[in-house]
Tab-separated table of C-alpha atoms in Angstrom:
chain	number	residue	atom	x	y	z
A	39	UNK	CA	-9.440	-6.770	28.159
A	40	UNK	CA	-5.783	-7.475	27.313
A	41	UNK	CA	-6.797	-9.172	24.085
A	42	UNK	CA	-8.844	-6.143	23.021
A	43	UNK	CA	-5.920	-3.861	23.893
A	44	UNK	CA	-3.674	-6.010	21.704
A	45	UNK	CA	-6.107	-5.471	18.841
A	46	UNK	CA	-5.892	-1.686	19.198
A	47	UNK	CA	-2.092	-1.845	19.461
A	48	UNK	CA	-2.106	-3.809	16.207
A	49	UNK	CA	-4.215	-1.087	14.583
A	50	UNK	CA	-1.788	1.618	15.777
A	51	UNK	CA	1.227	-0.314	14.455
A	52	UNK	CA	-0.577	-0.771	11.143
A	53	UNK	CA	-1.400	2.936	10.938
A	54	UNK	CA	2.147	4.155	11.582
A	55	UNK	CA	3.957	1.663	9.350
A	56	UNK	CA	1.407	1.617	6.509
A	57	UNK	CA	1.444	5.392	6.505
A	58	UNK	CA	5.251	5.519	6.379
A	59	UNK	CA	6.394	2.462	4.468
A	60	UNK	CA	6.669	4.194	1.078
A	61	UNK	CA	8.657	7.099	2.511
A	62	UNK	CA	12.083	5.369	2.179
A	63	UNK	CA	11.641	5.002	-1.583
A	64	UNK	CA	9.896	8.313	-2.237
A	65	UNK	CA	13.026	10.231	-3.280
A	66	UNK	CA	14.636	7.393	-5.212
A	67	UNK	CA	14.153	6.395	-8.865
A	68	UNK	CA	11.787	3.485	-9.445
A	69	UNK	CA	11.340	3.595	-13.219
A	70	UNK	CA	8.284	1.591	-14.196
A	71	UNK	CA	8.078	0.053	-10.706
A	72	UNK	CA	8.636	-3.611	-11.546
A	73	UNK	CA	12.035	-3.905	-9.867
A	74	UNK	CA	10.614	-2.077	-6.858
A	75	UNK	CA	7.788	-4.626	-6.548
A	76	UNK	CA	10.245	-7.530	-6.560
A	77	UNK	CA	12.684	-6.084	-4.017
A	78	UNK	CA	9.730	-4.935	-1.903
A	79	UNK	CA	8.393	-8.514	-1.806
A	80	UNK	CA	11.769	-9.715	-0.512
A	81	UNK	CA	11.496	-7.314	2.421
A	82	UNK	CA	7.984	-8.599	3.118
A	83	UNK	CA	9.176	-12.208	3.024
A	84	UNK	CA	11.960	-11.562	5.540
A	85	UNK	CA	9.397	-10.192	8.012
A	86	UNK	CA	7.255	-13.282	7.352
A	87	UNK	CA	10.166	-15.549	8.265
A	88	UNK	CA	10.870	-13.569	11.433
A	89	UNK	CA	7.182	-13.762	12.411
A	90	UNK	CA	7.289	-17.524	11.863
A	91	UNK	CA	10.234	-17.946	14.237
A	92	UNK	CA	8.697	-15.640	16.855
A	93	UNK	CA	5.406	-17.502	16.749
A	94	UNK	CA	7.027	-20.939	16.775
A	95	UNK	CA	4.742	-22.313	14.061
A	96	UNK	CA	3.716	-21.551	10.498
A	97	UNK	CA	0.754	-22.612	8.392
A	98	UNK	CA	1.135	-23.016	4.652
A	99	UNK	CA	-2.230	-23.175	2.877
A	100	UNK	CA	-3.434	-22.160	-0.620
A	101	UNK	CA	-5.815	-19.580	0.847
A	102	UNK	CA	-2.828	-17.732	2.255
A	103	UNK	CA	-1.169	-17.668	-1.149
A	104	UNK	CA	-4.399	-16.338	-2.676
A	105	UNK	CA	-4.700	-13.524	-0.136
A	106	UNK	CA	-1.087	-12.536	-0.633
A	107	UNK	CA	-1.462	-12.582	-4.413
A	108	UNK	CA	-4.533	-10.326	-4.260
A	109	UNK	CA	-2.582	-7.789	-2.266
A	110	UNK	CA	0.469	-8.059	-4.543
A	111	UNK	CA	-1.725	-7.422	-7.578
A	112	UNK	CA	-2.933	-4.173	-6.003
A	113	UNK	CA	0.640	-3.258	-5.092
A	114	UNK	CA	1.626	-3.203	-8.777
A	115	UNK	CA	-0.249	0.093	-9.034
A	116	UNK	CA	1.554	1.836	-6.157
A	117	UNK	CA	4.362	3.410	-8.190
A	118	UNK	CA	1.993	4.817	-10.856
A	119	UNK	CA	-0.268	6.189	-8.098
A	120	UNK	CA	2.562	7.894	-6.213
A	121	UNK	CA	3.977	9.302	-9.459
A	122	UNK	CA	0.621	10.705	-10.601
A	123	UNK	CA	-1.058	11.732	-7.312
A	124	UNK	CA	1.717	12.009	-4.774
A	125	UNK	CA	2.219	9.938	-1.627
A	126	UNK	CA	-0.267	11.744	0.624
A	127	UNK	CA	-3.271	11.890	-1.683
A	128	UNK	CA	-2.547	8.498	-3.240
A	129	UNK	CA	-2.429	6.677	0.076
A	130	UNK	CA	-5.532	8.459	1.300
A	131	UNK	CA	-7.469	7.241	-1.731
A	132	UNK	CA	-6.337	3.633	-1.772
A	133	UNK	CA	-6.517	3.486	2.031
A	134	UNK	CA	-10.061	4.852	2.082
A	135	UNK	CA	-11.217	2.483	-0.647
A	136	UNK	CA	-9.597	-0.435	1.155
A	137	UNK	CA	-11.312	0.598	4.382
A	138	UNK	CA	-14.777	0.701	2.820
A	139	UNK	CA	-14.260	-2.580	0.973
A	140	UNK	CA	-13.089	-4.430	4.074
A	141	UNK	CA	-15.849	-2.931	6.223
A	142	UNK	CA	-18.593	-3.973	3.803
A	143	UNK	CA	-17.153	-7.488	3.538
A	144	UNK	CA	-17.374	-7.961	7.300
A	145	UNK	CA	-20.607	-6.047	7.859
A	146	UNK	CA	-22.632	-7.948	5.260
A	147	UNK	CA	-20.749	-11.238	5.308
A	148	UNK	CA	-19.597	-10.977	1.693
A	149	UNK	CA	-17.677	-13.868	0.071
A	150	UNK	CA	-18.922	-16.248	2.773
A	151	UNK	CA	-17.548	-14.371	5.769
A	152	UNK	CA	-19.406	-14.538	9.058
A	153	UNK	CA	-21.128	-11.205	9.681
A	154	UNK	CA	-19.422	-9.040	12.286
A	155	UNK	CA	-21.612	-7.971	15.192
A	156	UNK	CA	-21.045	-4.719	17.078
A	157	UNK	CA	-22.500	-3.255	20.239
A	158	UNK	CA	-23.820	-0.099	18.585
A	159	UNK	CA	-24.734	-0.244	14.907
A	160	UNK	CA	-25.491	3.475	14.682
A	161	UNK	CA	-22.008	4.403	15.885
A	162	UNK	CA	-20.457	1.817	13.596
A	163	UNK	CA	-22.178	3.217	10.508
A	164	UNK	CA	-21.559	6.762	11.723
A	165	UNK	CA	-17.834	6.055	11.976
A	166	UNK	CA	-17.683	4.729	8.429
A	167	UNK	CA	-19.727	7.703	7.188
A	168	UNK	CA	-17.254	10.125	8.776
A	169	UNK	CA	-14.296	8.367	7.203
A	170	UNK	CA	-16.058	8.355	3.838
A	171	UNK	CA	-16.608	12.117	4.194
A	172	UNK	CA	-12.896	12.441	4.908
A	173	UNK	CA	-12.192	10.710	1.581
A	174	UNK	CA	-14.593	12.979	-0.287
A	175	UNK	CA	-12.881	16.079	1.106
A	176	UNK	CA	-9.534	14.791	-0.108
A	177	UNK	CA	-10.773	14.601	-3.678
A	178	UNK	CA	-10.630	18.405	-3.677
A	179	UNK	CA	-6.996	18.607	-2.573
A	180	UNK	CA	-4.560	19.330	-5.382
A	181	UNK	CA	-1.049	18.096	-4.530
A	182	UNK	CA	2.035	19.993	-5.721
A	183	UNK	CA	4.242	17.380	-7.357
A	184	UNK	CA	7.798	18.083	-8.417
A	185	UNK	CA	9.379	16.696	-11.547
A	186	UNK	CA	11.216	13.434	-11.089
A	187	UNK	CA	14.801	13.504	-9.852
A	188	UNK	CA	15.912	11.951	-13.100
A	189	UNK	CA	14.743	15.001	-15.024
A	190	UNK	CA	16.722	17.218	-12.648
A	191	UNK	CA	19.831	15.075	-13.054
A	192	UNK	CA	20.030	14.122	-9.395
A	193	UNK	CA	20.649	10.421	-9.974
A	194	UNK	CA	22.106	8.108	-12.548
A	195	UNK	CA	20.161	5.034	-13.715
A	196	UNK	CA	21.766	1.782	-14.807
A	197	UNK	CA	23.432	2.381	-18.139
A	198	UNK	CA	21.962	0.847	-21.279
A	199	UNK	CA	24.408	-0.455	-23.862
A	200	UNK	CA	23.373	-0.218	-27.501
A	201	UNK	CA	25.243	-1.519	-30.519
A	202	UNK	CA	25.526	0.618	-33.634
A	203	UNK	CA	25.855	-0.481	-37.256
A	204	UNK	CA	29.619	-0.076	-37.174
A	205	UNK	CA	29.841	-2.617	-34.380
A	206	UNK	CA	30.901	-0.079	-31.794
A	207	UNK	CA	29.118	-0.040	-28.488
A	208	UNK	CA	27.808	3.234	-27.170
A	209	UNK	CA	26.525	3.794	-23.649
A	210	UNK	CA	23.565	6.028	-23.074
A	211	UNK	CA	21.359	6.821	-20.120
A	212	UNK	CA	17.776	5.780	-20.004
A	213	UNK	CA	15.290	8.488	-20.840
A	214	UNK	CA	12.909	10.132	-18.432
A	215	UNK	CA	10.737	7.915	-16.280
A	216	UNK	CA	7.737	6.309	-17.935
A	217	UNK	CA	5.152	8.085	-15.804
A	218	UNK	CA	6.713	11.479	-16.436
A	219	UNK	CA	5.941	11.050	-20.129
A	220	UNK	CA	2.191	10.785	-19.513
A	221	UNK	CA	0.389	14.062	-20.387
A	222	UNK	CA	-0.397	15.942	-17.175
A	223	UNK	CA	-4.131	16.151	-17.943
A	224	UNK	CA	-4.334	12.346	-17.841
A	225	UNK	CA	-2.179	11.736	-14.794
A	226	UNK	CA	-4.892	12.521	-12.226
A	227	UNK	CA	-7.436	10.325	-14.015
A	228	UNK	CA	-5.020	7.410	-14.194
A	229	UNK	CA	-3.950	7.895	-10.584
A	230	UNK	CA	-7.509	8.045	-9.199
A	231	UNK	CA	-8.587	4.971	-11.180
A	232	UNK	CA	-5.593	2.897	-10.099
A	233	UNK	CA	-5.984	3.980	-6.469
A	234	UNK	CA	-9.602	2.781	-6.407
A	235	UNK	CA	-8.754	-0.617	-7.951
A	236	UNK	CA	-5.724	-1.026	-5.705
A	237	UNK	CA	-7.781	-0.151	-2.619
A	238	UNK	CA	-10.441	-2.747	-3.436
A	239	UNK	CA	-7.789	-5.456	-3.802
A	240	UNK	CA	-6.239	-4.404	-0.491
A	241	UNK	CA	-9.682	-4.530	1.092
A	242	UNK	CA	-10.295	-8.179	0.210
A	243	UNK	CA	-6.760	-9.517	0.630
A	244	UNK	CA	-7.467	-10.843	4.136
A	245	UNK	CA	-10.804	-12.425	3.263
A	246	UNK	CA	-9.124	-15.788	2.443
A	247	UNK	CA	-7.459	-15.742	5.876
A	248	UNK	CA	-10.764	-15.102	7.651
A	249	UNK	CA	-12.516	-17.830	5.653
A	250	UNK	CA	-9.815	-20.336	6.542
A	251	UNK	CA	-9.900	-19.388	10.232
A	252	UNK	CA	-13.707	-19.769	10.268
A	253	UNK	CA	-13.354	-23.317	9.002
A	254	UNK	CA	-10.989	-24.394	11.787
A	255	UNK	CA	-12.249	-26.062	14.940
A	256	UNK	CA	-9.419	-24.441	16.914
A	257	UNK	CA	-8.377	-21.164	15.248
A	258	UNK	CA	-4.586	-20.660	15.179
A	259	UNK	CA	-2.823	-17.463	16.109
A	260	UNK	CA	-2.716	-14.704	13.507
A	261	UNK	CA	1.074	-14.840	13.172
A	262	UNK	CA	0.838	-18.501	12.180
A	263	UNK	CA	-0.949	-17.433	8.991
A	264	UNK	CA	1.500	-14.625	8.176
A	265	UNK	CA	4.083	-16.913	6.554
A	266	UNK	CA	1.574	-18.316	4.066
A	267	UNK	CA	0.171	-14.876	3.254
A	268	UNK	CA	3.587	-13.293	2.766
A	269	UNK	CA	4.774	-16.214	0.656
A	270	UNK	CA	1.927	-15.462	-1.751
A	271	UNK	CA	3.180	-11.864	-2.037
A	272	UNK	CA	6.763	-12.991	-2.608
A	273	UNK	CA	5.909	-15.604	-5.234
A	274	UNK	CA	3.627	-13.206	-7.112
A	275	UNK	CA	6.286	-10.497	-7.110
A	276	UNK	CA	8.940	-12.947	-8.287
A	277	UNK	CA	6.857	-14.290	-11.171
A	278	UNK	CA	5.890	-10.780	-12.299
A	279	UNK	CA	9.473	-9.512	-12.168
A	280	UNK	CA	11.020	-12.415	-14.073
A	281	UNK	CA	8.269	-12.235	-16.689
A	282	UNK	CA	8.967	-8.530	-16.986
A	283	UNK	CA	12.697	-9.189	-17.413
A	284	UNK	CA	11.960	-11.559	-20.287
A	285	UNK	CA	9.591	-9.151	-22.033
A	286	UNK	CA	11.443	-5.858	-21.476
A	287	UNK	CA	15.047	-5.619	-22.640
A	288	UNK	CA	16.782	-4.174	-20.730
A	289	UNK	CA	14.675	-3.988	-17.548
A	290	UNK	CA	14.707	-0.786	-15.527
A	291	UNK	CA	16.735	-1.480	-12.399
A	292	UNK	CA	18.157	1.331	-10.266
A	293	UNK	CA	20.847	0.192	-7.774
A	294	UNK	CA	20.264	3.186	-5.502
A	295	UNK	CA	16.634	2.092	-5.015
A	296	UNK	CA	17.286	-1.501	-3.955
A	297	UNK	CA	17.883	-0.936	-0.216
A	298	UNK	CA	15.056	1.646	0.152
A	299	UNK	CA	12.681	-0.744	-1.634
A	300	UNK	CA	13.675	-3.586	0.699
A	301	UNK	CA	13.170	-1.390	3.781
A	302	UNK	CA	9.797	-0.299	2.400
A	303	UNK	CA	8.745	-3.944	2.085
A	304	UNK	CA	9.918	-4.790	5.600
A	305	UNK	CA	7.960	-1.857	7.036
A	306	UNK	CA	4.881	-3.006	5.152
A	307	UNK	CA	5.303	-6.515	6.543
A	308	UNK	CA	5.323	-5.172	10.110
A	309	UNK	CA	2.233	-3.091	9.361
A	310	UNK	CA	0.389	-6.063	7.868
A	311	UNK	CA	1.110	-8.146	10.964
A	312	UNK	CA	-0.477	-5.374	13.009
A	313	UNK	CA	-3.520	-5.135	10.733
A	314	UNK	CA	-4.039	-8.895	10.692
A	315	UNK	CA	-3.952	-8.897	14.492
A	316	UNK	CA	-6.403	-5.986	14.705
A	317	UNK	CA	-8.770	-7.580	12.187
A	318	UNK	CA	-8.694	-10.950	13.902
A	319	UNK	CA	-9.366	-9.532	17.391
A	320	UNK	CA	-11.611	-6.532	16.650
A	321	UNK	CA	-13.218	-7.804	13.430
A	322	UNK	CA	-13.606	-6.434	9.911
A	323	UNK	CA	-16.239	-3.921	11.054
A	324	UNK	CA	-13.983	-2.264	13.667
A	325	UNK	CA	-10.339	-3.383	13.514
A	326	UNK	CA	-9.909	-3.244	9.751
A	327	UNK	CA	-11.371	0.272	9.314
A	328	UNK	CA	-9.272	1.714	12.149
A	329	UNK	CA	-6.098	0.096	10.821
A	330	UNK	CA	-6.915	1.353	7.318
A	331	UNK	CA	-7.919	4.927	8.199
A	332	UNK	CA	-4.886	5.727	10.349
A	333	UNK	CA	-2.305	5.298	7.539
A	334	UNK	CA	-4.035	7.963	5.465
A	335	UNK	CA	-3.521	10.501	8.242
A	336	UNK	CA	0.134	9.530	8.703
A	337	UNK	CA	0.800	9.648	4.947
A	338	UNK	CA	-0.839	13.068	4.687
A	339	UNK	CA	1.384	14.373	7.477
A	340	UNK	CA	4.440	13.189	5.537
A	341	UNK	CA	3.037	14.965	2.504
A	342	UNK	CA	2.627	18.218	4.448
A	343	UNK	CA	5.733	18.429	6.638
A	344	UNK	CA	8.380	16.516	4.688
A	345	UNK	CA	7.569	16.331	0.982
A	346	UNK	CA	5.554	19.563	0.827
A	347	UNK	CA	3.089	17.990	-1.612
A	348	UNK	CA	0.106	19.425	0.261
A	349	UNK	CA	0.480	23.151	0.857
A	350	UNK	CA	-1.404	26.404	0.462
A	351	UNK	CA	-4.275	27.768	2.556
A	352	UNK	CA	-6.971	26.014	0.542
A	353	UNK	CA	-5.315	22.578	0.601
A	354	UNK	CA	-4.352	22.768	4.267
A	355	UNK	CA	-7.872	23.890	5.236
A	356	UNK	CA	-9.328	20.905	3.412
A	357	UNK	CA	-6.772	18.654	5.096
A	358	UNK	CA	-7.830	19.845	8.560
A	359	UNK	CA	-11.485	19.198	7.746
A	360	UNK	CA	-10.572	15.735	6.488
A	361	UNK	CA	-8.594	15.000	9.658
A	362	UNK	CA	-11.555	16.022	11.807
A	363	UNK	CA	-13.812	13.612	9.934
A	364	UNK	CA	-11.201	10.827	10.199
A	365	UNK	CA	-10.720	11.389	13.926
A	366	UNK	CA	-14.459	11.356	14.555
A	367	UNK	CA	-14.818	8.209	12.462
A	368	UNK	CA	-12.093	6.320	14.308
A	369	UNK	CA	-13.546	7.384	17.672
A	370	UNK	CA	-17.038	6.213	16.716
A	371	UNK	CA	-15.750	2.888	15.378
A	372	UNK	CA	-13.814	2.261	18.580
A	373	UNK	CA	-16.832	3.143	20.723
A	374	UNK	CA	-19.210	1.039	18.630
A	375	UNK	CA	-17.556	-2.196	19.689
């Protein structure tokens, strides 16, 4: 009973922190997102180290690095998604796609996973159907996105020094953010496509962990695997950022965004610990969907009450309908176990 309760607590922690972890960086400049990804991975790694000390042991295996790298690859698309769709709608889309991907992996034993068994298959499928309907409803919501702060002159990026033919150096500010230069008619298409790909990568990022645990005679605790998983995220982010620095001269780095990006990564690390616990105890068919559906609701609430991205009678009506489907889905999934 206590173990099951721990699984649901993990899902709640995952929902709150996944749904809020991009809030600290929302109002800060991120440019093309590469510096954000690197600093974010540092925040994740710090949580991994803390989890290692709390647990008293850490496991370092290649499968953990693979799982972390899969997630980090999906995370590269976060900044473009938020810039083109907004935080609320973007997180709903990648969260819903991640939910469906993870559920199908566990339900059908994809990639060699042991099939998850539940007490009531009808309720289990009904829960997923409700959450899928919630996603469909959100496709009809049109977020109200403001122009970037850079365009409004509310922040100053790192200065770029250019040398002219007369040898004199002249300092100029970087131009508008990359994603703001994309024609508006293409932004939604790009955002939806990236959200779907990102969600699928998020959905399979814990498959390597489950495969490794299945192969062990005595399965370790979930926190023991966190260090390996988070190291994969950190190494991937580091390699990508340094490669980016070599290719792009000068790289886009905004000092004001460094601390928010680090906090965002630390919040994600806490959420991932919760989701890994929920998935391990409740399974891919129950724990993963609950921990993946909740963040969408939390992110949407941020979008409504704080960032005002989702407003108007039509959008708010659709949001309520979506919430009803999500709530019914989570209830059915919980009951199906």
